[in-house]
CSV table of C-alpha atoms and ligand atoms in Angstrom, one decimal:
chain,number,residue,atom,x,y,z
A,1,UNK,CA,154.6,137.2,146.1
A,2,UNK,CA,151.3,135.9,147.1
A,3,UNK,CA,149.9,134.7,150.0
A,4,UNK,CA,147.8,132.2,148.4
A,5,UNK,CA,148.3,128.4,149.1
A,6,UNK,CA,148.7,127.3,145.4
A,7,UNK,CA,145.7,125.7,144.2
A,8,UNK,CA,147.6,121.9,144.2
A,9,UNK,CA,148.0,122.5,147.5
A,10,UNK,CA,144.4,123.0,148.9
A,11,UNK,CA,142.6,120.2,149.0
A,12,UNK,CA,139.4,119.1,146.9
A,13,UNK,CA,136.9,118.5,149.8
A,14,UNK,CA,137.2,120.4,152.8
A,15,UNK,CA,134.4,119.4,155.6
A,16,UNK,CA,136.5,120.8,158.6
A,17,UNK,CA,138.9,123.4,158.9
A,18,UNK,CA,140.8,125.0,161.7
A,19,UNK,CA,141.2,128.7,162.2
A,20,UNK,CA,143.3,131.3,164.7
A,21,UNK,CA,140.6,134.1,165.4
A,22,UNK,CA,142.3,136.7,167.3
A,23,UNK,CA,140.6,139.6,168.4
A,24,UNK,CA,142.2,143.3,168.3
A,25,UNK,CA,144.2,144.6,170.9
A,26,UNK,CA,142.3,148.0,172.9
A,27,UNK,CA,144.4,150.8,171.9
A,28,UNK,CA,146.5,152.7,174.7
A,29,UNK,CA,144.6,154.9,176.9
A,30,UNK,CA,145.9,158.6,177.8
A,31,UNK,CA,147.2,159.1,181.3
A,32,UNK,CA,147.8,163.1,181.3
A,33,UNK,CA,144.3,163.6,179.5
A,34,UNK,CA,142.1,160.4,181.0
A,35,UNK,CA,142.2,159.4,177.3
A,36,UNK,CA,140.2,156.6,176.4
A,37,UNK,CA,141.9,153.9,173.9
A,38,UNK,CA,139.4,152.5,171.1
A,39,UNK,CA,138.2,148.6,172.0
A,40,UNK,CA,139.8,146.1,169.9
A,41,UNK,CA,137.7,144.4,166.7
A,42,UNK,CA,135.9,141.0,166.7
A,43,UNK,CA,135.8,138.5,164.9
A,44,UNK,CA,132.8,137.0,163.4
A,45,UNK,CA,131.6,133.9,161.5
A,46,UNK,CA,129.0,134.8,159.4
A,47,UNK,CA,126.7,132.6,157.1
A,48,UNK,CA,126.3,133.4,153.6
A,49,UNK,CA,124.7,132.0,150.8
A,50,UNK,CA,126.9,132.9,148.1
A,51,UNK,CA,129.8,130.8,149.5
A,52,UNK,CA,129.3,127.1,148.9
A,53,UNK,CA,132.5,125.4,150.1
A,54,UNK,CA,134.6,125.8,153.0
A,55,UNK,CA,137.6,125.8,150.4
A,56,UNK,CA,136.8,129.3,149.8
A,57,UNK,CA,137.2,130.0,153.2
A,58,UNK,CA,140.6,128.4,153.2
A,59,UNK,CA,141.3,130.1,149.9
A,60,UNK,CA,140.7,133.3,151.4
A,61,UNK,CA,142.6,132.7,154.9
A,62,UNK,CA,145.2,130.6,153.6
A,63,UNK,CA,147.3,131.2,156.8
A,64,UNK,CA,144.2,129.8,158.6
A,65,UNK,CA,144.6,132.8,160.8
A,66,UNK,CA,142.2,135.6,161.2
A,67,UNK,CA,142.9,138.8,163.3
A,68,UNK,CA,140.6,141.8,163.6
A,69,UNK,CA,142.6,145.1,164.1
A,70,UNK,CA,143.7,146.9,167.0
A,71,UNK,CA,141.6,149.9,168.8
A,72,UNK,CA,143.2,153.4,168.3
A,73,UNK,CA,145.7,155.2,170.9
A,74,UNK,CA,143.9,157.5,172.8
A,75,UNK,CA,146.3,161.3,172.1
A,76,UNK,CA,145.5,164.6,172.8
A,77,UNK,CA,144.1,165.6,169.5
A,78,UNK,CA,141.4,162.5,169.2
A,79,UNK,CA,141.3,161.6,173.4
A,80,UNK,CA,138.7,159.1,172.4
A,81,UNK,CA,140.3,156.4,170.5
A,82,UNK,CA,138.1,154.5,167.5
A,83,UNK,CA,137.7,151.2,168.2
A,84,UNK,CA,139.3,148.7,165.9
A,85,UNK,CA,136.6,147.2,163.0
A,86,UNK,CA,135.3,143.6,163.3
A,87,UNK,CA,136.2,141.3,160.8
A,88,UNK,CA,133.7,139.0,159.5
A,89,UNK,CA,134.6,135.7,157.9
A,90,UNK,CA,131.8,134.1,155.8
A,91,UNK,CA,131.0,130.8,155.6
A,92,UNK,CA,128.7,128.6,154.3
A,93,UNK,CA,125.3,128.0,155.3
A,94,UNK,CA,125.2,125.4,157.3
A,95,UNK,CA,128.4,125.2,159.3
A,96,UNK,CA,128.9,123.7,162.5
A,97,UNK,CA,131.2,126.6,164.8
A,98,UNK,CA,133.2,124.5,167.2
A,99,UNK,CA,134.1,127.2,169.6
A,100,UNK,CA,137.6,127.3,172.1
A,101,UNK,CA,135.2,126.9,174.7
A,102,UNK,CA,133.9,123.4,173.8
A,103,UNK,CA,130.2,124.8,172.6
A,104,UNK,CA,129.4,124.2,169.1
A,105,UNK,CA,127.0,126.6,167.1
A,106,UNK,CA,124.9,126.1,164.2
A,107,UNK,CA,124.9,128.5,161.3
A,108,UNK,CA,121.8,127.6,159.4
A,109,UNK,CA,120.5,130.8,158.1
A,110,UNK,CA,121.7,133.7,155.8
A,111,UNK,CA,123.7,136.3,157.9
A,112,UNK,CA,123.1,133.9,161.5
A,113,UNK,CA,126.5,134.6,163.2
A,114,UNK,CA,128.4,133.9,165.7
A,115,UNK,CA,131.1,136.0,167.8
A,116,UNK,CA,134.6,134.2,167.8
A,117,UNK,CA,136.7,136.0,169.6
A,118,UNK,CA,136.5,139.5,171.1
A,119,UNK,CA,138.5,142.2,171.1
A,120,UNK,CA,140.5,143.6,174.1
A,121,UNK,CA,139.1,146.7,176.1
A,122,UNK,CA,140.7,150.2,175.4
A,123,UNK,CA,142.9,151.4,178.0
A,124,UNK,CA,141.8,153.7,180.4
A,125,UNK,CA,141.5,154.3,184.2
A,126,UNK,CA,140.9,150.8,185.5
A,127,UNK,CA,143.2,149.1,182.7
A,128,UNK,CA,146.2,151.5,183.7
A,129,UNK,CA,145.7,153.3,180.7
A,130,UNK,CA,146.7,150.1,178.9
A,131,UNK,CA,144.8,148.7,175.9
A,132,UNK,CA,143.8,145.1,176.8
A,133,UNK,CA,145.0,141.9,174.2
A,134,UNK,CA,142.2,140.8,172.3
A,135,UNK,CA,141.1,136.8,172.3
A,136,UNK,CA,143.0,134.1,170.8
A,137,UNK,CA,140.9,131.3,170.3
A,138,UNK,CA,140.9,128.2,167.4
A,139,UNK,CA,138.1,127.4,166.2
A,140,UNK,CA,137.2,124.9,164.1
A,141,UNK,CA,134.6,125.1,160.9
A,142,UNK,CA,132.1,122.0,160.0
A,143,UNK,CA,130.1,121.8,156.9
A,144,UNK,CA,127.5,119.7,157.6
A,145,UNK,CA,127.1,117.1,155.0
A,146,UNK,CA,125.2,117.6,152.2
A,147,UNK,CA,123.1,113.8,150.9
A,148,UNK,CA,120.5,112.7,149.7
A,149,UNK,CA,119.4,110.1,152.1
A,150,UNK,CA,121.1,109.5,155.6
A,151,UNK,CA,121.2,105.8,157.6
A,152,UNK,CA,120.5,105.8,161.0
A,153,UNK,CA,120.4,103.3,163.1
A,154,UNK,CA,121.6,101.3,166.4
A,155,UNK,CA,125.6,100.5,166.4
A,156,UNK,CA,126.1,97.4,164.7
A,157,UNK,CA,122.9,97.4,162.6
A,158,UNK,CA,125.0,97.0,159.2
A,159,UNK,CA,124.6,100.4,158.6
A,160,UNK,CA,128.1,100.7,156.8
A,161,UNK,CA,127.4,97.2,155.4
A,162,UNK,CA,124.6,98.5,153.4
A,163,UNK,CA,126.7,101.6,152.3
A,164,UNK,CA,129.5,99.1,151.0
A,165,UNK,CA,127.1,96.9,149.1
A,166,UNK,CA,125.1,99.8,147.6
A,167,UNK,CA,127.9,101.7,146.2
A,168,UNK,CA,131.8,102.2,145.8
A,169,UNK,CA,132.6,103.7,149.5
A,170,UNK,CA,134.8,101.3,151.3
A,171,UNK,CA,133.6,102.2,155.1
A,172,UNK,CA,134.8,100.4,157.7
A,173,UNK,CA,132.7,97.1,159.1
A,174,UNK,CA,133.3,95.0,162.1
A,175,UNK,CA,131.2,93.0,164.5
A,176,UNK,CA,131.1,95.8,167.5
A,177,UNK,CA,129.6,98.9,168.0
A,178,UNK,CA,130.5,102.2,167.1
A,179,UNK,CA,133.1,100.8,164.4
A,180,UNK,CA,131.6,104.2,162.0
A,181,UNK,CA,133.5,107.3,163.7
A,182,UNK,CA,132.8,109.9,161.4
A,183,UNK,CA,130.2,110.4,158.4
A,184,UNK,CA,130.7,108.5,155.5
A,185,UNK,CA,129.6,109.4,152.0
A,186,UNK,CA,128.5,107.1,149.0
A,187,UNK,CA,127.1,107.4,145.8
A,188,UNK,CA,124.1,105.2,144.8
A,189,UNK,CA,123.9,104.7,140.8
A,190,UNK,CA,121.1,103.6,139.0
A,191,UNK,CA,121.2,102.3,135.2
A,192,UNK,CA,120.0,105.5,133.9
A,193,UNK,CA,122.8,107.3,135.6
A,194,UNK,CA,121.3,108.5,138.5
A,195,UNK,CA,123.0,109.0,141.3
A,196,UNK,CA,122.0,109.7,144.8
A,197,UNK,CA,124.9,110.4,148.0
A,198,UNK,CA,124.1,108.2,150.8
A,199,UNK,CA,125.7,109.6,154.1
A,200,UNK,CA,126.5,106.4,157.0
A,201,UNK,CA,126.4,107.8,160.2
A,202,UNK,CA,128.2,106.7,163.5
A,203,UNK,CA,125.2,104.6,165.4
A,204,UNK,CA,122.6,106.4,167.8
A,205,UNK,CA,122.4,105.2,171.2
A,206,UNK,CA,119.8,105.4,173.7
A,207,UNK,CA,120.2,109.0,175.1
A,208,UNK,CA,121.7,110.1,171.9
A,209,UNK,CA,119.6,113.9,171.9
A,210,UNK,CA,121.6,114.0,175.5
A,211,UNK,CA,124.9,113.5,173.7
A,212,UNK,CA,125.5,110.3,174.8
A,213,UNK,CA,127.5,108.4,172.4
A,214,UNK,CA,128.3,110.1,169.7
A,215,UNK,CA,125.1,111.4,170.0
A,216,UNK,CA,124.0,114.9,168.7
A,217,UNK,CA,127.0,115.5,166.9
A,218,UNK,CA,126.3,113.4,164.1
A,219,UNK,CA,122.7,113.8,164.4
A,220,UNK,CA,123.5,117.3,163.1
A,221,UNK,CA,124.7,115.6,159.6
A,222,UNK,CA,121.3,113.8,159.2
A,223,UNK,CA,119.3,117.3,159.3
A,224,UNK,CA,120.2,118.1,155.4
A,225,UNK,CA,119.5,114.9,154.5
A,226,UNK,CA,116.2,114.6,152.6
A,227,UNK,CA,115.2,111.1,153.8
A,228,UNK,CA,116.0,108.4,156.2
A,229,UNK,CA,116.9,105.2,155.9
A,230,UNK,CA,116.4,103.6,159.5
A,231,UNK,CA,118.4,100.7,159.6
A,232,UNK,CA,117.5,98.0,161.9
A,233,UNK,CA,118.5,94.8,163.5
A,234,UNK,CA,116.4,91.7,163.5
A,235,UNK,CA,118.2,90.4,166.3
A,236,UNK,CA,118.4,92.1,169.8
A,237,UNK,CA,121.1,94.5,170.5
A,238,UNK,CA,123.1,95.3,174.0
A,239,UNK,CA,125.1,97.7,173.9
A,240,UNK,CA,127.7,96.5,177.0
A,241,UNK,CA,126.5,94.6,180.0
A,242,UNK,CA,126.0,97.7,182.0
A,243,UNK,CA,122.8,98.4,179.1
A,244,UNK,CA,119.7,96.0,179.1
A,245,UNK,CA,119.0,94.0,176.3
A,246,UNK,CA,117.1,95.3,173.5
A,247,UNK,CA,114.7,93.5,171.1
A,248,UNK,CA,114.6,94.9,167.5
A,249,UNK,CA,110.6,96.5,168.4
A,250,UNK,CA,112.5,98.2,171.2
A,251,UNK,CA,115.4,99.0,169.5
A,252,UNK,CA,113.3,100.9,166.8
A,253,UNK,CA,111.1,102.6,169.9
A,254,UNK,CA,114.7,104.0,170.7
A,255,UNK,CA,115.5,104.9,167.3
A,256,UNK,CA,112.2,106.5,167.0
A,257,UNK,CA,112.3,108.6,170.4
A,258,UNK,CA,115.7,109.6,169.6
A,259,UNK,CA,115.3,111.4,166.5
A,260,UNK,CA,111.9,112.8,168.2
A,261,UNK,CA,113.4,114.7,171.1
A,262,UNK,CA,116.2,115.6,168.9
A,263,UNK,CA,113.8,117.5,166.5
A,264,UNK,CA,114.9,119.2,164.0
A,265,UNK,CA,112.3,117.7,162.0
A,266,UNK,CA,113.7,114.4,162.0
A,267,UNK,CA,110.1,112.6,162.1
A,268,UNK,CA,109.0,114.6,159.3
A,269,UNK,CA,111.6,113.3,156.5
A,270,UNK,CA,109.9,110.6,154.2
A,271,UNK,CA,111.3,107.6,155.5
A,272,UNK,CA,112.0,104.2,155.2
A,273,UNK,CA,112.8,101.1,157.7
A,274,UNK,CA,115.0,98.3,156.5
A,275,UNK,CA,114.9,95.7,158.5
A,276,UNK,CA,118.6,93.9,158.3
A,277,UNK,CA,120.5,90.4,158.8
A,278,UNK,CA,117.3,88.8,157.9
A,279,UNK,CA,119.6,85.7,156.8
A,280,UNK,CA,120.1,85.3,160.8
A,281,UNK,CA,116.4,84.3,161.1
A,282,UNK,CA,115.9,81.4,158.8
A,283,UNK,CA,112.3,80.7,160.6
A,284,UNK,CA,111.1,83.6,159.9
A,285,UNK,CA,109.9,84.0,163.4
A,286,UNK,CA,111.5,87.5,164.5
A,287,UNK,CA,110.9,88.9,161.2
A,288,UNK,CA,106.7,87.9,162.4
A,289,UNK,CA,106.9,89.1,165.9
A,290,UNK,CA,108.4,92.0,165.2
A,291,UNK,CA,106.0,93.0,161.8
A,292,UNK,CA,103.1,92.0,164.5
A,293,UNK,CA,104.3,94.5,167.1
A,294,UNK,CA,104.7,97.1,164.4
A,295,UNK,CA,101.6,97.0,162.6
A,296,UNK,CA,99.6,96.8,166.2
A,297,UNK,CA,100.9,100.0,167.1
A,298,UNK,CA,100.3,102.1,169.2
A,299,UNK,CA,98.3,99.4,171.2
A,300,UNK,CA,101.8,97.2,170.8
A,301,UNK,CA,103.0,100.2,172.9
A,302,UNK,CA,101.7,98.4,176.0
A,303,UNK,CA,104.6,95.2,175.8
A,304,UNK,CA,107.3,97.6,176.2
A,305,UNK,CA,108.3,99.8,178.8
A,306,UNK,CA,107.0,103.4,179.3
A,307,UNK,CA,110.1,105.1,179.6
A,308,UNK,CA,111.1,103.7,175.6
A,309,UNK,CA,107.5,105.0,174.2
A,310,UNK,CA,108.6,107.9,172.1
A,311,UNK,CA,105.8,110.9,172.2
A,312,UNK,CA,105.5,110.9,168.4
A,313,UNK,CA,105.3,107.2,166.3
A,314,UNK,CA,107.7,107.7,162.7
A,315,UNK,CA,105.5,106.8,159.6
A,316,UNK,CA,107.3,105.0,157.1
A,317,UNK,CA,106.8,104.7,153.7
A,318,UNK,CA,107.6,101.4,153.0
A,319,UNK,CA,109.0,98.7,155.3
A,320,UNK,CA,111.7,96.5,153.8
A,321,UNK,CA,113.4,93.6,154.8
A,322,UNK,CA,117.6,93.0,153.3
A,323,UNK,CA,120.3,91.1,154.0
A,324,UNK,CA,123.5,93.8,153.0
A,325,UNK,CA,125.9,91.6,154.0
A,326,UNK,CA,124.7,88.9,151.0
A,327,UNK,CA,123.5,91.7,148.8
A,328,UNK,CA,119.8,90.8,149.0
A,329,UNK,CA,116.9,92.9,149.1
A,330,UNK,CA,118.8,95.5,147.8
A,331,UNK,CA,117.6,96.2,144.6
A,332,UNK,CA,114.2,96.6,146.1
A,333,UNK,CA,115.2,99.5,148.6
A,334,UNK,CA,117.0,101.1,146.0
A,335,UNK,CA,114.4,101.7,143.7
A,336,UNK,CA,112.2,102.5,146.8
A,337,UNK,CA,114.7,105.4,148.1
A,338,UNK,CA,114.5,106.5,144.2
A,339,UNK,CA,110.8,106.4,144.4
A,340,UNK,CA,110.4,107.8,147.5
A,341,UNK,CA,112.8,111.2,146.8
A,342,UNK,CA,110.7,111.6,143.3
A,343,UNK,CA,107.6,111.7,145.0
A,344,UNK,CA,109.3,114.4,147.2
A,345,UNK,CA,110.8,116.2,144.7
A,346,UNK,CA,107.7,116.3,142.5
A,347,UNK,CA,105.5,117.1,145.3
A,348,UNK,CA,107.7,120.4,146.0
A,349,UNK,CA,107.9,121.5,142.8
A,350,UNK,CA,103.7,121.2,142.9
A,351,UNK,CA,104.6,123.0,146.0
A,352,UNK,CA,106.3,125.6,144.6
A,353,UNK,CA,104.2,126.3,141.5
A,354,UNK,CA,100.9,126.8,143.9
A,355,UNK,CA,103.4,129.2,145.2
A,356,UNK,CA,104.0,131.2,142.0
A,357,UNK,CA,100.3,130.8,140.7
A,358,UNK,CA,99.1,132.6,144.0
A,359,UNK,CA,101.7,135.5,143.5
A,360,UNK,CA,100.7,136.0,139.5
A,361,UNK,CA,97.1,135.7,140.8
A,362,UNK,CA,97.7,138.2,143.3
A,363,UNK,CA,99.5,140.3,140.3
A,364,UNK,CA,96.3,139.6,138.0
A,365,UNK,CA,94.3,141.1,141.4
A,366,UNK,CA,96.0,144.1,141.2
A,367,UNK,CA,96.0,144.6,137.2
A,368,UNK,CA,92.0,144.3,137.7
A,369,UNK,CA,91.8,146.8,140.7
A,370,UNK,CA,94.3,149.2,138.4
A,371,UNK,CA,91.9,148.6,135.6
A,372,UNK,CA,88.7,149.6,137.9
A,373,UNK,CA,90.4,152.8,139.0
A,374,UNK,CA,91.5,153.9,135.8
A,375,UNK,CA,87.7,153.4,134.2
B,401,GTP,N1,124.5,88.1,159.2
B,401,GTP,C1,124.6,89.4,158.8
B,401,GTP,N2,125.5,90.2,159.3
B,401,GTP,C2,125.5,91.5,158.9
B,401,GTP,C3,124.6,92.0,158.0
B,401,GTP,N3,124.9,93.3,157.8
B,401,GTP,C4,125.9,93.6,158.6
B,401,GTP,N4,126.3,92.5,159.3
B,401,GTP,C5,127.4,92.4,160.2
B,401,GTP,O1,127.1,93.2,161.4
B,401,GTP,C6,128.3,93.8,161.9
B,401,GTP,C7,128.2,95.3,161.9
B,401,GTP,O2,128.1,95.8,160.6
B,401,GTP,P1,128.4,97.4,160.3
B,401,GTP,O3,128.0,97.6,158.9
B,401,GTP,O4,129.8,97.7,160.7
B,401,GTP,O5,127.4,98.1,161.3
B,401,GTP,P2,127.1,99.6,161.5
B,401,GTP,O6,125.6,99.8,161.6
B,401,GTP,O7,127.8,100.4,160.5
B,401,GTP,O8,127.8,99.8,162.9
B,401,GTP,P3,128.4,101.2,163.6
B,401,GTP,O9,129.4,101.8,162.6
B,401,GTP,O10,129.1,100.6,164.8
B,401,GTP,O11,127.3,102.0,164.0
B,401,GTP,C8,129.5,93.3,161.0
B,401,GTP,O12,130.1,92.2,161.5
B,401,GTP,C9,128.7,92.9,159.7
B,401,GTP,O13,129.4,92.0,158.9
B,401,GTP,C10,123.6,91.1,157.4
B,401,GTP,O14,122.8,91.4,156.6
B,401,GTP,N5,123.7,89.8,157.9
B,402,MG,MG1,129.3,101.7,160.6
């Protein structure tokens, strides 16, 4: 009999899974002798490389249970008991550890790790001689998301809109804020059959690094993404009547700020603004004021408030205007994105190859030193 779940029954993308880490108990202690009992193991979450999916980590804990072993009883042969080993459960890098505790850790290196849940303290003279139960905490696992180019933006900013129009996800739209709950993935297709993922992210809201809103927590999604498509407004945005009213040039000074203080590198991604629901401004006028305010910055900086003047300004690569809720100016920012990510990914291979050529040179260096010393 196997304890595997059969392969029908584990599903094809896991992004979250839940498992029971439960430490080892201490092993008994030794009354006659003052015996010590060994400590209980830990368990670890560990980030490797090698595993790319958390369905490997379900295919190797398939009871989604994970229990390090008890420490040794303390006899009279071995008075010290060995403590039980830690077990270490590998995961992918970049997982999100949602502790039992409420704290959430990011694994974003090779071998970064986190403690789970400890083991219990041998028994000895202040436990009664008792070995102490180990934790038992759930945790839960997070992959953060893995595309191409992530939207951020206000709530309500058509954000999902443009992720509807742009490819074959079917997120959810409605006219009030924070209808996006949880990342949402697309694939964008070009005519030579290129695709790049498109991840729509619940909307940022002022105070978002602080966690207000949904705040940091989905933040966390846009930091693998390799550029950003700020998605704004032309009309003003409140939030509820307790928030002021915001007009798009503020709304994108929030925008901006928020993805500063986060960090994270954030303001470093190429980027690109998309200015949206341009049908609602048949004059043309907000579209003006607002293009006015931009291109005078920082000196625009002065009409708004201090408290909304982020510390570093984002530098777009293009600014586009759309309409995704009639499909227009899309083709435009598509083949912009597209742009945009070659540019990237030629300018890091350039990267990489000035990389290489210094290490041969460095090899060649060496050849011709050898060559000295051998004449
Ligand atoms: N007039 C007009 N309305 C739009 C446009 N794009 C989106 N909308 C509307 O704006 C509202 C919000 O759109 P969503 O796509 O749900 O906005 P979102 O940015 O995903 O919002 P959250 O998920 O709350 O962050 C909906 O009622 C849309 O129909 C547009 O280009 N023009
Ligand atoms: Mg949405």
């Amino acid at each position: 009999m196997s304890y595997m779940i059969p392969k029908s029954r584990v599903p094809a993308f896991v992004d979250f899974l839940q498992i029971r880490a439960c430490g080892g108990a201490g092993g008994q202690g030794l009354p006659k002798f003052g015996g010590f009992g060994g400590d209980g193991g830990k368990v670890i979450v560990v980030a490797k490389k090698k595993i790319k999916t958390l369905k490997q980590v379900l295919q190797k804990y398939p009871r989604q249970m994970c229990k390090a072993p008890t420490g040794q009883n303390s006899d009279k042969f071995h008075l010290l008991g060995e403590n039980g080993g830690d077990i270490t459960i590998q995961v992918p890098v970049g997982v999100l550890v949602h502790k039992h505790d409420g704290s959430i850790v990011d694994l974003n290196q090779e071998n970064e790790l986190c403690v789970v849940a400890h083991g219990g303290v041998g028994g000895n003279h202040t436990t009664n001689f008792l070995g102490v139960k180990g934790d038992e905490n759930l945790i839960g696992l997070e992959l953060k998301l893995l595309a191409d180019v992530g939207l951020v933006g206000f709530p309500n900013a058509g954000k999902s809109t443009f992720l509807k129009a742009i490819s074959k996800a079917k997120p959810k739209i409605a006219a009030y804020p924070f209808t996006t709950i949880s990342p949402q993935l697309g694939q964008m297709e070009y005519d030579d059959g290129r695709m790049i993922s498109v991840a729509d992210l619940p909307g940022l809201i002022e105070g978002a690094h602080q966690n207000y809103g949904m705040g940091i927590k989905f933040l966390r999604h846009a930091e693998r993404t390799k550029l950003l498509l700020y998605v704004l407004d032309i009309n003003a945005f409140q939030l509820s009547h307790k928030y002021p009213e915001r007009s798009p040039f503020e709304t994108l000074l929030l925008l901006n700020k928020e993805l500063d203080e986060y960090g994270h590198g954030m303001l470093e991604k190429p980027s690109i603004l998309a200015i949206n629901k341009i049908d609602t401004d048949a004059s043309g006028r907000s579209l003006a004021r607002l293009m006015d305010l931009i291109k005078n910055l920082p000196a625009s900086l002065d009409q708004v408030s201090e408290d909304l003047h982020p510390s570093h300004l984002a530098q777009f690569d293009e600014i586009l205007t759309m309409s995704a809720l009639n499909n227009s100016g899309l083709v435009v920012i598509k083949d912009k994105i597209r742009e945009v990510m070659d540019v990237q990914a030629e300018l890091q291979r350039t990267e990489e190859l000035a990389k290489t050529k210094t290490l041969s040179q460095i090899g060649n260096i060496h050849k011709e030193q050898n060559k000295r010393r051998l004449v």
